[in-house]
Amino acid sequence: MNGQSKGEEASCFLKTTQHQISIDAEETACGLWCFKGPILQKFANKKAYVILYGLLGCVFSASFAYFNGTITTLEKRFKIPSRTTGIISIGNDLSQLLMCVILSYYTGRAHRPRWMALGMYTVVLFCFLTALPHFLYGAGADALFLTEEFQVTANTSINVLLNTPKKNLCTNETSKESLCENESGSYSPQLILFAAQFISGIGGSLYYTLGVSYMDDNIKRSKTPALFSFSYFIRMLGPAIGHGLASICLKIYIAPTLTPMIDNTDPRWLGAWWLGWIILAFILLIFASLLALFPKTLPRAAIRKEVKRQASKIGNVTTELEPLPSLKDMIKTFKRLSSNKTLMLNNFAAIFYFLGYMPYWIFLPKYIETQYKQSASISSLITGSAGLIFSAIGILLSGIIISKFKPRARYLAAWNVVVGAISVLGIISYAFLGCSNNESSFFSNGEISTVTECSSNCHCNFVKYNPVCSSDGTTTFVSACHAGCKKVMNINESEIFTECSCVTNDNISVGVDFVVPGSCPVDCLSQFYIFLGVVCMLKFSGATGRAANFLVTVRCVEEKDKSVAMGFGLMLMSLCAFVPSPILFGIIMG
């Protein structure tokens, strides 16, 4: 009877003190310094936070998608090999590996919105640093040479068009090596790009670990899956925006004030890869500043916590005070998380998934360019937009289903296993969806073979990749030199390479011996559409597991460990997946 009366008393207290409870006004005040007031306080609610958090994540993910979409242009401009690009791309994962756990532990109990905003300011710096090499080193000699202004300034337009390409022609001189371009990429731009990636990892770790825990702590548990899915849906627009922005910028010449003599279908075209970073930096700066205005705790959440605390007093339930952040407590927290079997198994499952997914996502634009013969602009656009609708449907549908039916954690984990199996089968199917190459002089039994018998005496080892197509449109050569061409003609402002020994030897029946710049056209649209269909299916299935994976992580740990658990999982994924996978696949791709 005594216990029942205490329960009734506590229940009565909960009903009568909702409007009488006193909370810390400073903790729930929306604004910063002089930017405070009742107008801003109206936005101190879960809906405003979820929308802003999603928009910030949208631009944040757009920045990394933009980097992926401009990788091939960066490699061409600064002559960076793919294996080096893989090392550059893990810079942010290294910083997450070194700092995310410590940051999430010490900032998880502080003013999380302001720490998230500070992290986003580092991403703004990342955007400016990534664009910096263009302003330090310019468009490059290769790009300037292909502009009308360069030809007029040199006052040698005719001579340049007629004589300069001879460096790429066949010659029997042994001194050919000195005439060819043997230019290696400078290490300075690569170091700047790596430093930018390293800095961005700090902001990324704070955004993911603190943002999700803040959402879960300030929203009712029954509404968390739906609102998390909604914020994730907004963030999912980021890759589409990033690749779309990359597509637009790459259609603009790398030096917008100059007039190029080629169009964006030419393999020598370099787009304005640096322009998008300036746009993304200013948008991130605005959204991050708005996020800093949110209170430490949302007012309604603060009321619920105070009511719960007061009710525990009436029920004679002692609440354990949280220890102050310290090295001793941090080590104890890590031991507690390491012994959590559910958390660790969920983390290891994510590690194996991202070990294969991350390099696939990073190099997908380059894969589309090389495998399906698409331009850099189109590859970036397709990578970002394909499957967006299916991803949106998947994340929203899963959030609604989880909120309505409230499935057990066992069922959520089982569905993640199904999603992983579908992803593996889908990615394996890519091996059977490739586009068959046209006859290429540099492909022999699936291996690159740049030297053929007909051009073995042409000294082409140091000629850069500048593909040409035979007159009958069937064979692509690495360059005019590799085709054995000895002369060049300029007809109607178009170059034609003549007296090509490889064309004469391989195509005697044609009766011509010339090649034209550019790769030969290849018809592989049907394979490409099937590839897009598989991508859309994988996007949908993968999106349905996002909300489930998030709930498993935050529900299997104590409330005080949510931020640290997110950081701990991020550290493990950086160590075992994010860091080694781009390097491994970069070496494989060459």
Coordinates of C-alpha atoms in Angstrom, one line a residue, residues 107-332:
T107 CA 32.4 17.9 -25.3
G108 CA 29.5 15.5 -24.9
R109 CA 28.6 17.1 -21.6
A110 CA 29.3 20.7 -22.7
H111 CA 27.3 23.1 -24.9
R112 CA 27.0 20.7 -27.9
P113 CA 25.5 23.1 -30.5
R114 CA 28.4 25.5 -30.0
W115 CA 31.0 22.8 -30.2
M116 CA 29.3 21.5 -33.4
A117 CA 29.4 25.0 -34.9
L118 CA 33.1 25.3 -34.0
G119 CA 33.7 22.0 -35.8
M120 CA 31.9 23.2 -38.9
Y121 CA 34.2 26.3 -38.9
T122 CA 37.0 23.9 -39.4
V123 CA 35.2 22.5 -42.4
V124 CA 34.9 26.0 -43.8
L125 CA 38.6 26.3 -43.5
F126 CA 38.9 22.9 -45.3
C127 CA 36.9 24.3 -48.2
F128 CA 39.2 27.4 -48.5
L129 CA 42.3 25.3 -48.2
T130 CA 41.2 22.9 -50.9
A131 CA 40.7 25.8 -53.3
L132 CA 44.0 27.4 -52.3
P133 CA 46.2 25.5 -54.8
H134 CA 44.4 27.1 -57.7
F135 CA 45.1 30.6 -56.5
L136 CA 48.7 29.7 -55.7
Y137 CA 49.6 27.8 -58.9
G138 CA 47.0 29.0 -61.4
A139 CA 45.3 27.0 -64.2
G140 CA 48.6 25.4 -65.3
A141 CA 50.5 25.6 -68.5
D142 CA 48.6 22.8 -70.2
A143 CA 45.3 24.6 -69.7
L144 CA 46.6 28.0 -70.7
F145 CA 48.1 26.7 -73.9
L146 CA 44.7 25.6 -75.1
T147 CA 43.2 29.2 -74.9
E148 CA 42.9 31.8 -77.6
E149 CA 44.5 34.5 -75.4
F150 CA 47.6 32.4 -74.9
Q151 CA 48.0 32.0 -78.7
V152 CA 47.4 35.7 -79.4
T153 CA 49.8 36.8 -76.6
A154 CA 52.5 34.6 -77.9
N155 CA 51.9 35.9 -81.4
T156 CA 52.6 32.5 -82.7
S157 CA 49.2 30.9 -83.1
I158 CA 50.0 29.3 -86.4
N159 CA 53.4 28.1 -85.5
V160 CA 52.2 26.8 -82.1
L161 CA 49.4 24.8 -83.7
L162 CA 51.7 23.3 -86.3
N163 CA 54.9 22.8 -84.4
T164 CA 54.2 22.2 -80.8
P165 CA 52.2 19.0 -81.3
K166 CA 55.3 17.5 -82.9
K167 CA 56.4 16.7 -79.4
N168 CA 53.7 14.1 -79.4
L169 CA 54.6 12.7 -82.8
C170 CA 56.6 9.7 -83.8
T171 CA 60.3 10.2 -84.3
N172 CA 63.3 8.0 -84.7
E173 CA 65.6 10.3 -82.8
T174 CA 67.0 8.9 -79.6
S175 CA 66.8 12.4 -78.1
K176 CA 63.1 12.2 -78.3
E177 CA 63.0 11.7 -74.6
S178 CA 64.2 15.2 -74.0
L179 CA 61.5 16.7 -76.2
C180 CA 58.7 14.9 -74.5
E181 CA 57.0 16.1 -71.4
N182 CA 58.2 14.4 -68.4
E183 CA 56.5 16.5 -65.8
S184 CA 55.8 15.1 -62.4
G185 CA 53.3 16.6 -60.0
S186 CA 54.5 19.0 -57.3
Y187 CA 54.2 17.9 -53.7
S188 CA 53.1 21.3 -52.4
P189 CA 49.5 21.1 -53.7
Q190 CA 49.2 17.5 -52.5
L191 CA 50.4 18.6 -49.0
I192 CA 47.8 21.4 -48.9
L193 CA 45.0 19.1 -50.0
F194 CA 46.0 16.5 -47.3
A195 CA 46.2 19.2 -44.6
A196 CA 42.7 20.4 -45.6
Q197 CA 41.3 16.9 -45.3
F198 CA 43.0 16.4 -42.0
I199 CA 41.4 19.6 -40.6
S200 CA 37.9 18.6 -41.9
G201 CA 38.0 15.4 -39.8
I202 CA 37.8 17.4 -36.6
G203 CA 34.5 19.1 -37.7
G204 CA 33.1 15.9 -39.1
S205 CA 33.6 14.0 -35.8
L206 CA 32.0 16.7 -33.7
Y207 CA 29.0 17.0 -36.1
Y208 CA 28.2 13.3 -36.2
T209 CA 28.8 12.4 -32.5
L210 CA 27.4 15.5 -30.8
G211 CA 24.6 16.1 -33.3
V212 CA 23.0 12.7 -33.0
S213 CA 23.3 12.5 -29.2
Y214 CA 21.9 16.0 -28.8
M215 CA 18.9 15.0 -31.0
D216 CA 18.3 11.8 -29.0
D217 CA 18.5 13.6 -25.6
N218 CA 16.2 16.4 -26.5
I219 CA 13.5 14.5 -28.4
K220 CA 11.0 11.9 -27.0
R221 CA 12.1 8.4 -27.7
S222 CA 8.9 7.6 -29.7
K223 CA 9.6 10.4 -32.1
T224 CA 13.4 9.9 -32.5
P225 CA 13.3 7.4 -35.4
A226 CA 11.0 9.6 -37.6
L227 CA 12.8 12.8 -36.9
F228 CA 16.2 11.2 -37.3
S229 CA 15.1 9.8 -40.6
F230 CA 13.9 13.2 -41.7
S231 CA 17.2 14.9 -40.9
Y232 CA 19.0 12.1 -42.6
F233 CA 16.8 12.5 -45.6
I234 CA 17.8 16.2 -45.8
R235 CA 21.5 15.2 -45.5
M236 CA 21.1 12.7 -48.3
L237 CA 20.4 15.6 -50.7
G238 CA 24.1 16.6 -50.1
P239 CA 25.8 14.1 -52.4
A240 CA 23.3 15.0 -55.2
I241 CA 24.0 18.7 -54.6
G242 CA 27.8 18.2 -54.4
H243 CA 28.0 16.1 -57.6
G244 CA 25.6 18.5 -59.3
L245 CA 27.7 21.5 -58.3
A246 CA 30.8 19.6 -59.6
S247 CA 29.1 18.9 -62.9
I248 CA 28.2 22.6 -63.3
C249 CA 31.7 23.8 -62.3
L250 CA 33.5 21.3 -64.5
K251 CA 31.6 22.6 -67.5
I252 CA 33.3 26.0 -66.9
Y253 CA 36.9 26.2 -68.0
I254 CA 39.5 26.2 -65.3
A255 CA 40.3 29.8 -66.2
P256 CA 36.8 31.3 -66.7
T257 CA 38.2 34.7 -68.0
L258 CA 40.0 33.0 -70.9
T259 CA 38.5 31.5 -74.1
P260 CA 39.3 27.8 -74.6
M261 CA 39.9 26.3 -78.0
I262 CA 38.4 23.0 -77.0
D263 CA 35.0 21.9 -75.5
N264 CA 34.3 19.9 -72.4
T265 CA 34.2 16.6 -74.4
D266 CA 37.9 16.9 -75.2
P267 CA 40.0 14.7 -72.8
R268 CA 42.4 17.7 -72.3
W269 CA 39.5 19.8 -70.9
L270 CA 40.0 21.0 -67.3
G271 CA 37.0 22.4 -65.5
A272 CA 36.8 25.1 -62.8
W273 CA 37.2 22.6 -59.9
W274 CA 38.0 25.4 -57.4
L275 CA 34.9 27.4 -57.9
G276 CA 32.5 25.1 -55.9
W277 CA 34.7 25.2 -52.8
I278 CA 34.2 29.0 -52.4
I279 CA 30.4 28.6 -52.7
L280 CA 30.3 25.7 -50.2
A281 CA 32.5 27.6 -47.7
F282 CA 30.1 30.6 -47.4
I283 CA 27.0 28.4 -47.1
L284 CA 28.6 26.3 -44.4
L285 CA 29.7 29.5 -42.6
I286 CA 26.1 30.8 -42.4
F287 CA 24.5 27.5 -41.3
A288 CA 27.2 26.8 -38.7
S289 CA 26.7 30.3 -37.2
L290 CA 22.9 29.6 -36.9
L291 CA 23.6 26.3 -35.2
A292 CA 25.7 28.0 -32.5
L293 CA 22.6 30.0 -31.4
F294 CA 20.8 26.9 -30.1
P295 CA 20.6 26.4 -26.4
K296 CA 22.5 23.7 -24.4
T297 CA 19.2 22.0 -23.8
L298 CA 15.9 22.5 -25.5
P299 CA 13.2 24.0 -23.1
R300 CA 10.8 21.1 -23.4
A301 CA 13.6 18.6 -22.8
A302 CA 14.8 20.5 -19.8
I303 CA 11.3 20.4 -18.4
R304 CA 11.0 16.6 -18.9
K305 CA 14.4 16.1 -17.2
E306 CA 13.4 18.3 -14.2
V307 CA 10.1 16.5 -13.8
K308 CA 11.8 13.2 -13.9
R309 CA 14.3 14.4 -11.3
Q310 CA 11.6 15.7 -9.0
A311 CA 9.6 12.5 -9.4
S312 CA 12.6 10.4 -8.4
K313 CA 12.8 12.4 -5.2
I314 CA 9.2 11.7 -4.3
G315 CA 9.7 8.0 -5.1
N316 CA 12.9 8.0 -2.9
V317 CA 14.9 7.1 -5.9
T318 CA 18.5 8.3 -5.6
T319 CA 20.0 9.7 -8.8
E320 CA 23.7 9.1 -9.3
L321 CA 25.6 12.3 -10.0
E322 CA 27.7 12.2 -13.2
P323 CA 31.4 12.4 -12.5
L324 CA 33.4 15.3 -13.9
P325 CA 35.3 14.6 -17.1
S326 CA 38.7 13.2 -16.2
L327 CA 41.3 10.8 -17.7
K328 CA 40.4 8.2 -15.1
D329 CA 36.7 8.3 -15.9
M330 CA 37.4 8.4 -19.7
I331 CA 39.4 5.1 -19.4
K332 CA 36.6 3.6 -17.3

